[in-house]
Structure formats: C-alpha cells, structure tokens
XYZ file of C-alpha atoms in Angstrom:
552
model
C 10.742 28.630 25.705
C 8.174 26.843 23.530
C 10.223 24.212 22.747
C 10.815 23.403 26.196
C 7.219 23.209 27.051
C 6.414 21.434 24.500
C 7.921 17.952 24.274
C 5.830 15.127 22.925
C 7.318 11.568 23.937
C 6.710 10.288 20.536
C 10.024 12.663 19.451
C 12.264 10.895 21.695
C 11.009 7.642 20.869
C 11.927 7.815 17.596
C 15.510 7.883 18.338
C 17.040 4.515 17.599
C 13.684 3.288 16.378
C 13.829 -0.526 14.943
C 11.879 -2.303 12.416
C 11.186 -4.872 15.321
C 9.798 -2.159 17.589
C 7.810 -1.342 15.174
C 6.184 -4.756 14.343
C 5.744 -4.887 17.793
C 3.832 -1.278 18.171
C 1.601 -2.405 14.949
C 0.811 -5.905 16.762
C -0.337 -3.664 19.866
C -2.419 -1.110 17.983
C -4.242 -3.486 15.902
C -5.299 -5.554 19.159
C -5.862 -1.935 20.655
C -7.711 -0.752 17.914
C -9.813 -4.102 17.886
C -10.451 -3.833 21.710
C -11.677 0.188 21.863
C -14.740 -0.213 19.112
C -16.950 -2.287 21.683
C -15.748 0.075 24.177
C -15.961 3.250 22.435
C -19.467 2.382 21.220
C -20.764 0.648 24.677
C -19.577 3.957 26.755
C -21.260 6.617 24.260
C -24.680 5.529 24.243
C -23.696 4.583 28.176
C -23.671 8.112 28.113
C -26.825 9.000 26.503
C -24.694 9.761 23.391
C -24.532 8.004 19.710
C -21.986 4.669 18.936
C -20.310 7.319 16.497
C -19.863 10.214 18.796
C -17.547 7.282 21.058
C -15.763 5.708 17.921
C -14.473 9.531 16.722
C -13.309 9.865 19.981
C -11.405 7.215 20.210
C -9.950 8.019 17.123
C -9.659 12.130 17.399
C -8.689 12.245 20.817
C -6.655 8.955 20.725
C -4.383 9.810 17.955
C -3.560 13.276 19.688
C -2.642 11.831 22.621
C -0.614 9.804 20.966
C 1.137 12.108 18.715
C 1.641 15.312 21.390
C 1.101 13.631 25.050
C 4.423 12.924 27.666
C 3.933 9.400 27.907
C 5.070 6.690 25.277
C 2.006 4.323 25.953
C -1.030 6.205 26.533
C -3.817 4.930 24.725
C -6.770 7.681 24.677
C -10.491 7.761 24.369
C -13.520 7.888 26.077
C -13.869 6.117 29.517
C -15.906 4.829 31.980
C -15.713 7.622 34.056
C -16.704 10.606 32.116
C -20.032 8.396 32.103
C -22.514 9.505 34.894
C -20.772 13.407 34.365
C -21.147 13.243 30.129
C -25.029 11.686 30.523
C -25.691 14.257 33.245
C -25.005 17.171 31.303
C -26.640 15.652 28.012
C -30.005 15.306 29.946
C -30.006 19.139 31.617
C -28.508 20.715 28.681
C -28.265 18.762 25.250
C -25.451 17.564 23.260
C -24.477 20.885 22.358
C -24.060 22.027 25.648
C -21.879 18.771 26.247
C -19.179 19.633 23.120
C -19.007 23.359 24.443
C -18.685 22.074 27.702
C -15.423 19.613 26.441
C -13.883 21.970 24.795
C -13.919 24.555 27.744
C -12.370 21.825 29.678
C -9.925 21.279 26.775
C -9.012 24.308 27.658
C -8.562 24.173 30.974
C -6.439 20.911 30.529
C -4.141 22.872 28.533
C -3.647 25.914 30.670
C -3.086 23.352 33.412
C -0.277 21.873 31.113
C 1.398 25.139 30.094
C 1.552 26.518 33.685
C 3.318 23.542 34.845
C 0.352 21.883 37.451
C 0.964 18.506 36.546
C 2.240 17.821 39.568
C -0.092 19.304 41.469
C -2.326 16.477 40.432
C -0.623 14.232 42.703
C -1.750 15.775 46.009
C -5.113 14.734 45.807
C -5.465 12.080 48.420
C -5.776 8.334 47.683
C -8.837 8.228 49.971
C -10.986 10.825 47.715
C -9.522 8.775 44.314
C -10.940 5.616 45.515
C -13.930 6.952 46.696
C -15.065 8.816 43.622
C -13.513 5.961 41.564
C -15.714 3.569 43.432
C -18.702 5.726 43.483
C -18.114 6.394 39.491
C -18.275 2.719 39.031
C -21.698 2.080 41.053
C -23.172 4.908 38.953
C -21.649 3.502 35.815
C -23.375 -0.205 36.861
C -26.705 1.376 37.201
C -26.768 3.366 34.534
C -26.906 0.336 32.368
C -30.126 -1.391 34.116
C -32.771 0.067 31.637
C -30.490 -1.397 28.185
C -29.829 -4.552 30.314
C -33.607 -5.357 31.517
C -34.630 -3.775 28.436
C -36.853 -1.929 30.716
C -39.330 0.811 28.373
C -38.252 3.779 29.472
C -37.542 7.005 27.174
C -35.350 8.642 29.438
C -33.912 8.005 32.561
C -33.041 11.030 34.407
C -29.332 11.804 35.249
C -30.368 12.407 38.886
C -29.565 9.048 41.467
C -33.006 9.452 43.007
C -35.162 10.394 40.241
C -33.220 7.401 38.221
C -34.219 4.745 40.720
C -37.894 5.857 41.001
C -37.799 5.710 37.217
C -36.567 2.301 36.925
C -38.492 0.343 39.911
C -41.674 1.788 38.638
C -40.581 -0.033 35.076
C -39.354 -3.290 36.558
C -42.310 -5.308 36.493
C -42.023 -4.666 32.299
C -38.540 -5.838 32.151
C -37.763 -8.201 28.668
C -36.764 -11.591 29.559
C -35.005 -12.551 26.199
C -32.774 -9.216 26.410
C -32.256 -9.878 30.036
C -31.034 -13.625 29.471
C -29.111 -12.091 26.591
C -27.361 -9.532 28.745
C -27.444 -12.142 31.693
C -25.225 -14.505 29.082
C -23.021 -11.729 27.932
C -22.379 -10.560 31.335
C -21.467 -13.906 32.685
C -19.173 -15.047 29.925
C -17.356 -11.860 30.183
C -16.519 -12.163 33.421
C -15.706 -15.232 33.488
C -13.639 -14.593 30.113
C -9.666 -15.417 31.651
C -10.895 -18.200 33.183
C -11.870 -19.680 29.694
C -8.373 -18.850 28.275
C -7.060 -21.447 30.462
C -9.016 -24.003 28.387
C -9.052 -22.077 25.668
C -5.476 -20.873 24.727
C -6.321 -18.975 21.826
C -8.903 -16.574 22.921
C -6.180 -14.934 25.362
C -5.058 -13.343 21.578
C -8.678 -11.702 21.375
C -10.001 -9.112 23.521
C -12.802 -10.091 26.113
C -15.322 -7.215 24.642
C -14.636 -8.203 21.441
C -15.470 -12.061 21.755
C -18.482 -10.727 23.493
C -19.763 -8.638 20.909
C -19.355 -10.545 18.211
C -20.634 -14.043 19.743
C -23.474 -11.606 21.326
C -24.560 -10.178 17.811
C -24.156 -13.492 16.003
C -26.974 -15.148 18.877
C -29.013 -11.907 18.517
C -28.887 -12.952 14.525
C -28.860 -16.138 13.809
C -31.916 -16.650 16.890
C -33.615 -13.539 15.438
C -33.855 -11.970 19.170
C -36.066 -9.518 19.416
C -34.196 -7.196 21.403
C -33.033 -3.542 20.489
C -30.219 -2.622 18.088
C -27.997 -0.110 17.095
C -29.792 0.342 14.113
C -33.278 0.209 15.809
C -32.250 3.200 18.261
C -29.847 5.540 16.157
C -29.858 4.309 12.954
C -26.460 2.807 12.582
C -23.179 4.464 12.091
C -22.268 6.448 9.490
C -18.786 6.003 7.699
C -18.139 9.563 6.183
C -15.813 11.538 8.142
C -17.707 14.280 9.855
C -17.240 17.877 8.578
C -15.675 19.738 12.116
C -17.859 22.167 12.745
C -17.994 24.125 15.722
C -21.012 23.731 18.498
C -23.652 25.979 18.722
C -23.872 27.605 22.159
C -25.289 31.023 23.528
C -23.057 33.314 26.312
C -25.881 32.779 28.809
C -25.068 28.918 29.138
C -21.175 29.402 29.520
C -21.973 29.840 33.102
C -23.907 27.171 33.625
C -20.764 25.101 31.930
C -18.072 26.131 33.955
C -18.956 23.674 36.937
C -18.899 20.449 34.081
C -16.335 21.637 32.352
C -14.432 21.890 35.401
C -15.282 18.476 36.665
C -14.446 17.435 32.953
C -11.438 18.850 33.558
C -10.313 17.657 36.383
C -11.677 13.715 36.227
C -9.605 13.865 32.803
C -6.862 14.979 34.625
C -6.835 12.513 37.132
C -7.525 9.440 34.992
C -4.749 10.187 32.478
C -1.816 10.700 34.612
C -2.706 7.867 36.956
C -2.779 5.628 34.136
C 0.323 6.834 32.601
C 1.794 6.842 36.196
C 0.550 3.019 36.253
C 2.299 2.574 32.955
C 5.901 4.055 33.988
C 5.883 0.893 36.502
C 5.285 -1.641 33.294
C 7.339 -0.084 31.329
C 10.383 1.616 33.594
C 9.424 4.793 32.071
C 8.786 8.381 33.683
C 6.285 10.470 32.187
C 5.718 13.683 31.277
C 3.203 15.051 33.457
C 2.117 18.637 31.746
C 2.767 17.059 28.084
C 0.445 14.723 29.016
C -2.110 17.465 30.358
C -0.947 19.685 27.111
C -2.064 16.260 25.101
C -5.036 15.592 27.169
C -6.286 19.755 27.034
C -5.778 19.519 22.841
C -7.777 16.217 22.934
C -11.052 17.598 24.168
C -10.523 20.649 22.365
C -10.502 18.650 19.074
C -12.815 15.762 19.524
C -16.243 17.746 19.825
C -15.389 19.388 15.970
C -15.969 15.956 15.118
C -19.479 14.828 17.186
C -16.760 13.511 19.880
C -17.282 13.773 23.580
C -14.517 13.934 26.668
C -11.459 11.717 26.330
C -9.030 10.833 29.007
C -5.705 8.568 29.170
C -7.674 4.869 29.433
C -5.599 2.766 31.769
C -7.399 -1.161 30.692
C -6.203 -0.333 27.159
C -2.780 1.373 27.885
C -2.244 -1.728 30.062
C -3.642 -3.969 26.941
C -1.310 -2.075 24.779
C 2.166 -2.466 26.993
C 1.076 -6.170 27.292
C 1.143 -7.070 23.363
C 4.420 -5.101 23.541
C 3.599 -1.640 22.406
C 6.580 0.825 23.898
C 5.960 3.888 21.657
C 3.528 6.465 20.894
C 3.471 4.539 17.510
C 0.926 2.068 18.722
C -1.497 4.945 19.836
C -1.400 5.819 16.682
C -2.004 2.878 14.749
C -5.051 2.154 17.125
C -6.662 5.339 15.906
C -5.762 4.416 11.744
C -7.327 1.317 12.865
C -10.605 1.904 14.338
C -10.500 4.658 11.537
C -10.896 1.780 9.000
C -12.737 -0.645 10.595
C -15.828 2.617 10.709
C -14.829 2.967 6.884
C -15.429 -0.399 6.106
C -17.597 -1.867 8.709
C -19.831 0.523 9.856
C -23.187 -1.290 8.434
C -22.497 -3.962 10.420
C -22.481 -2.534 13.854
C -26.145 -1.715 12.930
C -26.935 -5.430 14.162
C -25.009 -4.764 17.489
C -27.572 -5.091 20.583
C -27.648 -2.576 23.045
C -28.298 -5.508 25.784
C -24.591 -6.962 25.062
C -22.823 -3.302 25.435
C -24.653 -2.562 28.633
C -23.057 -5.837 29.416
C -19.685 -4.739 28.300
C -19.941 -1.707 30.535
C -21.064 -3.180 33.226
C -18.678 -5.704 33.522
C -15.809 -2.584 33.155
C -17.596 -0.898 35.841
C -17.290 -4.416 38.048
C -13.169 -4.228 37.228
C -12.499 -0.675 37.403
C -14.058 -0.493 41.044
C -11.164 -0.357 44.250
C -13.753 -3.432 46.058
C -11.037 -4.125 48.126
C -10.183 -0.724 49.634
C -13.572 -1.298 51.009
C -13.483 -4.964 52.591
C -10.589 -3.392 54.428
C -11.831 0.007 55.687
C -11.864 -1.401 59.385
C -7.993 -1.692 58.840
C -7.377 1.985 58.863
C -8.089 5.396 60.849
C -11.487 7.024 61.379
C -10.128 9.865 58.792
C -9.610 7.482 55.810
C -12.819 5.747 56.675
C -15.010 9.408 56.425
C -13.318 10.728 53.990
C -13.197 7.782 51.629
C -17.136 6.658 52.437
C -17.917 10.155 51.932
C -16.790 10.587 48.954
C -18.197 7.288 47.820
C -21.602 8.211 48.803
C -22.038 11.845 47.258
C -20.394 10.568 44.480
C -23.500 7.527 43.984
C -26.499 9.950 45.892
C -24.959 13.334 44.349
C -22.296 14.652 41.950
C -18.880 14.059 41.368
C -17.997 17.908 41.107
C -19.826 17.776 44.920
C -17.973 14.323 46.255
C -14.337 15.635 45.267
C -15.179 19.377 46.818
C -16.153 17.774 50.215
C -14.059 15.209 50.183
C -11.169 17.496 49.433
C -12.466 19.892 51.957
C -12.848 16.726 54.566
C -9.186 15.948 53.881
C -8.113 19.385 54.677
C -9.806 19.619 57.973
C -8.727 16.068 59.121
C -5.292 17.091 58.015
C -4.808 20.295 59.876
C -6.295 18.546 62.889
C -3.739 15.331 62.599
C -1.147 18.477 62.286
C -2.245 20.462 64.947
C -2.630 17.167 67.055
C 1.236 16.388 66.248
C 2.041 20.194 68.142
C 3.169 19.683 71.543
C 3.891 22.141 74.672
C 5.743 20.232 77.756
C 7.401 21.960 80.596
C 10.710 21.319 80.924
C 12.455 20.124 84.015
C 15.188 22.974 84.710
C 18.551 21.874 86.988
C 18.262 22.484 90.584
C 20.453 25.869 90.440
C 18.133 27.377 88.638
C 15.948 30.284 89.906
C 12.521 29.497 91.084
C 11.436 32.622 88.835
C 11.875 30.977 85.851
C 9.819 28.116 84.153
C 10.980 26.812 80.655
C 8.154 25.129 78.089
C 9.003 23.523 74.683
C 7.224 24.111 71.572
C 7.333 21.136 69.048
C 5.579 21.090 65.949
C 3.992 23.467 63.581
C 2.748 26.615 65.032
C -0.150 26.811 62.864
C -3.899 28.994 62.523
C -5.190 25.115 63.758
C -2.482 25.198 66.467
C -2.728 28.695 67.963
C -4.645 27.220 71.088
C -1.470 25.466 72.184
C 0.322 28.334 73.633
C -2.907 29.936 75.186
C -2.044 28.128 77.958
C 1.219 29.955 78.956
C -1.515 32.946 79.598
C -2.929 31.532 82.235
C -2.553 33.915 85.541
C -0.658 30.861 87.837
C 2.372 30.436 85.045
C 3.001 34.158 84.765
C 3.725 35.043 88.385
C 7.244 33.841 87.269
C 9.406 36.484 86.430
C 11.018 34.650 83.230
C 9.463 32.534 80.819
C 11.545 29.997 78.335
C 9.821 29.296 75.452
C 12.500 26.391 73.966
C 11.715 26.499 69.638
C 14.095 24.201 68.669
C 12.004 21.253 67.520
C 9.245 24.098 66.168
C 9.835 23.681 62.811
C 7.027 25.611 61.045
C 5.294 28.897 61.917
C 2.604 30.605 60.047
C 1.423 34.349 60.401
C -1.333 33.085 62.733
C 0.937 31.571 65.060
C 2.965 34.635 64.762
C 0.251 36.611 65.969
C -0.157 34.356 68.615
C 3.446 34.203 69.438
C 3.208 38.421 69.980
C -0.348 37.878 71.728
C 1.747 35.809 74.282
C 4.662 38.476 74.419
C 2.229 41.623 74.859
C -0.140 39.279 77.669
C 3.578 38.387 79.716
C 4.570 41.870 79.496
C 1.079 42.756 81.250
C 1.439 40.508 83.819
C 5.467 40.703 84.459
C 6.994 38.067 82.951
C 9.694 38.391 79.913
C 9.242 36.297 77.088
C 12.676 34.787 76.029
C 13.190 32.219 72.800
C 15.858 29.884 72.702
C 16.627 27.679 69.513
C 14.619 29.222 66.584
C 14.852 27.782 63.442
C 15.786 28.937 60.478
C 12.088 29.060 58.687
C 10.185 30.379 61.978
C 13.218 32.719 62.574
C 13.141 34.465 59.240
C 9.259 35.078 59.842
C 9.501 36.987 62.907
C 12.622 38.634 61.968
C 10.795 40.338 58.852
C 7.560 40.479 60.611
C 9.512 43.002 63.257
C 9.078 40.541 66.125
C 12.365 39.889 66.708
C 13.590 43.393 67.057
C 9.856 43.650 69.090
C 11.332 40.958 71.528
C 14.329 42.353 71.620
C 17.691 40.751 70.478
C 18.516 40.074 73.871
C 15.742 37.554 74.262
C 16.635 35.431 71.540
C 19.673 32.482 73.159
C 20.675 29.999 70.389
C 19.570 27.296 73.094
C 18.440 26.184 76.381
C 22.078 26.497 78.189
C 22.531 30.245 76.714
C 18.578 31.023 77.839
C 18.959 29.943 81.288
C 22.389 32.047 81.885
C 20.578 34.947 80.221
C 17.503 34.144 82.304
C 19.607 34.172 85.491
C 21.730 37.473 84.547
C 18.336 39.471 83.545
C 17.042 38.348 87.375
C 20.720 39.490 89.481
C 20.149 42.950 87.590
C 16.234 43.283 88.527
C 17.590 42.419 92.328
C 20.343 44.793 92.035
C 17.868 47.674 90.873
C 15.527 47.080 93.585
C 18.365 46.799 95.953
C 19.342 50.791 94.588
C-alpha cells in the first residue's frame, strides 16, 4: 500500500539513465542554482524575512522536492506568491508564528497527498487563479516601494490600507541615489532579452543574476550610499543551521489554522500548475499527490532550518527544462549548488543592496501577472468578469484566504445559476387523437435545489383541470434529493386537484433515485411508460376506464 502511494519520479528516472543526461541535468542545476540566490534572497526580506531564511529554503525545500515529488522537473523554493501571505503573518505574529504556521501547512499538504486530492486541485476555476494571481502580483509590486524609494520607514504594515497611508506620508523623504539605482536595475532587467539580441552571450546568464552583480559592483565601486544586506541583517551566515523546532504556545494554533491553510492551499496551487506547465515542455504527466506528498514534506522541513513556505516555482522549472534538465537530478544539483555558493560566498552578499532586489522582485511581480486576461475582460461573460475582478480586488484591498473564499463561493452561485438556467420545461404538442384531458410537458436538464422552481409551474390551478399530466424525463439527466422532493410536491399537489402524474423516459441516474427514495412504488409502477408513445396509450386507457366507472 505504501509503496504505491509513494512514488517519487526521481526512481523512474533513473532507469536507463546516461552519462549525457546527466551532463545535461548538471548544466541545468548549476544555471538553476545560479538563478535562485538573487531570488531566494530578494523574496525573503520581500517578505519581511532574512536573505538566509530564503537561501535554506531554496535549498531544504528544493532538494526534497526534488528527491520525493511526482514530477521530473520541479524546481522548489520560495516564490513570489507566498509574499504578501508570509509578510502578513510575520507582522501580526512573528517569525515563530510563521515556521509553526509552515509546518502546519506541511502538514496539510501531505494529508492532501496521501488521501489522493491532487486532483481535486484542478477544479478551482481559471477565473479565481488569475485573479488572485494578478492580485498577488500588485501586492508583491507594492510591497517593494519602501526598499525601492528607500523611503525611512521601520515597518510597513501588512494591511493594503494602513500600507499606503504609511508610505504616502514617507514619500516626500524618498532617496534619490537608491531610487535611480533601483530605477537602473529595474529598467535593465526588463529590458534584459532584448539585450541578448545584441548581446549573445548574456542569454547563458540569468537576468537576476546580471542584475545583481552589475547592481552591487555600481553600489561599490561608486560608494552609493544606499542600504545593504549587511547594513540591515548583518550578512549571511555560512554554518548550517542546527534544526531546531519553533517555539509556539497552544493558544496561537488557532489563530494559525486560517495561514496555514492559505499556505496550504497557494502551495498547492502553484506547484501543480507549474508542474502541469512543465508536462507540456517536456511530454511528461505528473504525479499529482507525489507532488503534494513532496510539497507537504517541504514545508514541514524547511522551518527546522530558519526556512519559510516553499512551493513548485514555475520561472525556474521553466529555466531548468530550457538548459535541458529532464530529471529530478537537476533539482538536486541546484540545491548542492546554492549550498556551496552560501559556504563559500556568503560574505559577499553582505555588499548586496536592498534597492537592486526590490528591483528583482518587482520586475517578477511585472512577469508573473495574467495582464492580458485583463485587456480582454470585455471579451467574455458578466460571470468571468465578477468573479475574476473580484477576486483581483480582495486579493489587493484584503486577503488572499478572503479573495479565494468569495471568489470560490461567487463561482458556485454563478454556476448553479448557468445550470439551473440550462433546465427547461416546454409543453409538448400531442397528435390530434389525443384526449383533450391530457397535456404532456418535458423536463430537460438537471433537476436541481437551484432548479426546483421550474416545475412549480405545473401547480398552477389552469394546467391541473386536465385529468392526465405527462411529465416526458428523457432528456432530464440529473436529479438531486431537492428536486425529488419537488418531483413528490408535484405528485401529492396533482393528486389534490385530480390530475395523475405519469413519467415517461426516466433515466437511469434520476430513475435509481426515486426508485430507492420509494417514489416510484409512491407513483405507482403503472405511471412510469419507457416513453412518450407508451405514456399517451397508458394516458388514454387510464381515461376509457374512469368513463367506464362513471358510466356504472
């Protein structure tokens, strides 16, 4: 049983494994590796967090994702988008809080991938995705203002309109030779593949890590006076840390569940829609629940070591397929090697301003952003436009836990009214032989709790003076105990007034409902024809024997 739940991609991969695959997955991991240190710094203190707590999750997280997770290319670390949640709960509750919180959504992650939900992930709509993606990005973009301004402020406060007070009342003290150094940093980023095109060779070097170096150097060799690493934490230290577990009291577990859940499910999300991206690059399927299995072990791991949340990162899983990485193998080497580059260059990154990684970050917030899917929101329906700009907006004013809720919630209730919209009841024109005593309707659809109000209309007093009623099922293709109810409601209202019900053309799922629900043997046997032809004649015969009793 275990051994079917548990199936890391990187065992399969090793069958048939090549020396050439393997130069290829070294290539991959050192570029990798090389490309998550700006990153892993820039989106740690991004999140009110020290440059080491990022770099030893990058390398925890990322070489357990690597070694146990169900795809063969997933690179792992921190992202982007744990940003606004991971700086949120280190303002309310401390970094302590934060690792306890991690790990409880470690947890979660990994019940998730032992129970099989993987899948499950998948029916979250693209509308809510893009909006919280987009709205994850604005947040990330403004969380960087005070490092890119230099602005002096101690803390800005997690909350959207708290933040902005905060920063406009700091404005007028912004630092013009940190913002032209941002400014620069920023701009050449950006317009970093454009310069490949004259520039060949830097397409071998990672965008962030040009920037950071050529940012440093100019902070250096022009002896900015701008703030540091080493000016705000001290630099990085290159001992392993001891693991140690956080310290956290039972009355703040409950205040953790909502993070941890959000944690949870963000990680979730991110991971197996960049491993989903992945499968297309690479003609791959992944494992869904080894990936959550990977993803749930990840963040329990990565706080023993200062880390914070880690999720599957899709710009360096698609960096890593593109220098030809096609086994877990990379992964791994992209953990030994940001392992060694702390061991050996940590003093360095002491020099490292905090203007160029809020630069960094903010140009990853500018790429990871769906700006399209907005441009185009005239294009679709009213119900992708709400739900979408909904969750967009919470997501920016609010919380992500709150813009997914509602926005799942929004996508529920549009849903069951697009479904209940789709259920149709048309009277049907019956052949001229037919007795004026009957009338025959048609039930199409999905007889539904949103739907129920469809078949009210058969009560009204004018259609039951007929002595027969039709109801054709045959296109009804879903009912649900509400429209059950509703279908027994009509039965008992007839009966009142008169009329026999009769069905015609029940379908298998609706028909095995009401036959254990008692409503067929309710109804009668005799009142259920296999279709319209067999109603009608049963119709007609039920009618000759009412005349021939009141005849007696």
């Amino acid at each position: 049983m275990l051994s079917q739940l548990f199936q890391p991609k990187l065992l399969s991969s090793l069958r048939g494994y090549s020396r050439q695959q393997f130069g290829l997955d070294l290539a991959a991991g050192l570029t990798v590796g090389v490309l998550a240190l700006p990153l892993a710094m820039a989106f740690a203190i991004a999140s009110g967090c020290s440059p080491s707590s990022g770099i030893w999750t990058a390398i925890v997280a990322g070489l357990l994702i690597s070694l146990l997770g169900g795809s063969r290319v997933q690179i792992g670390g921190p992202t982007g988008a744990f940003i606004p949640i991971v700086y949120g709960i280190v303002t309310v509750h401390g970094m302590g809080q934060l690792q306890a919180a991690t790990m409880l959504a470690g947890a979660i992650l990994l019940l998730m991938g032992l129970s099989r939900l993987g899948q499950l992930i998948r029916f979250i709509p693209v509308t809510v995705v893009i909006g919280f993606t987009n709205g994850i990005a604005v947040v990330i973009f403004l969380a960087q203002i005070k490092d890119f301004f230099g602005l002096p402020v101690a803390q800005v406060p997690a909350e959207f309109f708290q933040r902005a007070q905060v920063l406009l009342q700091a404005a007028p003290q912004f630092d013009l030779v940190t913002t032209l150094l941002a400014s620069g940093c920023l701009v050449f980023l950006l317009l970093y593949n454009r310069l490949t095109l004259f520039l060949p060779w830097l397409a071998r070097i990672p965008g962030p890590l040009t920037t950071l170096v050529l940012g440093t150097l100019a902070a250096i060799v022009l002896d900015l006076p701008v703030a540091t690493i080493g000016s705000r934490f001290g630099g990085i230290s290159a001992e392993l840390p001891a693991p140690a577990l956080p310290s956290i009291s039972l009355h703040h577990i409950g205040a953790l569940i909502s993070p941890a859940i959000t944690i949870a499910l963000l990680g979730a999300i991110e991971s197996l829609l960049s491993a989903r991206v992945a499968d297309g690059q690479i003609d791959d399927q992944h494992d869904p629940n080894q990936e959550l299995i990977a993803q749930g072990l990840a963040n329990l791991c990565a706080p023993l070591f200062g880390g914070i949340a880690a999720t599957g990162a899709i710009a360096r899983t698609s960096t890593n397929i593109r220098c030809g990485g096609r086994t877990p193998i990379a992964g791994i080497v992209h953990a030994v090697v940001l392992l060694l580059i702390v061991v050996v260059a940590a003093p360095l990154a002491a020099h490292v301003p905090l203007a160029v990684l809020a630069a960094i970050v903010m140009a990853v917030a500018l790429h990871m952003g769906d700006w399209a899917a907005l441009r185009e929101l005239h294009r679709y329906s009213w119900n992708y436009r709400s739900i979408l700009l909904s969750t967009f907006i919470l997501t920016v004013l609010f919380d992500l836990t709150i813009a997914v809720e509602i926005g799942m919630v929004l996508a529920c209730l549009l849903f069951i009214y697009r479904i209940a919209d789709l259920t149709r009841l048309e009277l049907l024109t019956l052949p001229s032989s037919a007795s004026p005593e009957i009338s025959a309707w048609r039930l199409s659809g999905s007889l539904f709790f949103g739907a129920v109000n469809k078949i009210e209309a058969l009560i009204q007093p004018g259609l039951a003076q007929k002595k027969v009623l039709i109801l054709d099922l045959s296109q009804l293709f879903q009912l649900d105990t509400s429209g059950l109810e509703a279908l027994q409601n009509l039965q008992r209202q007839l009966h009142k007034q008169g009329c026999q019900l009769l069905c015609c053309g029940v379908l298998p799922q609706p028909a095995s409902l009401m036959q254990r629900s008692g409503f067929t043997q309710q109804l009668g046997a005799q009142w259920l024809s296999p279709d319209l032809h067999a109603a009608l004649a049963s119709a007609e015969q039920y009618l000759k024997q009412e005349l021939v009793g009141i005849a007696l």
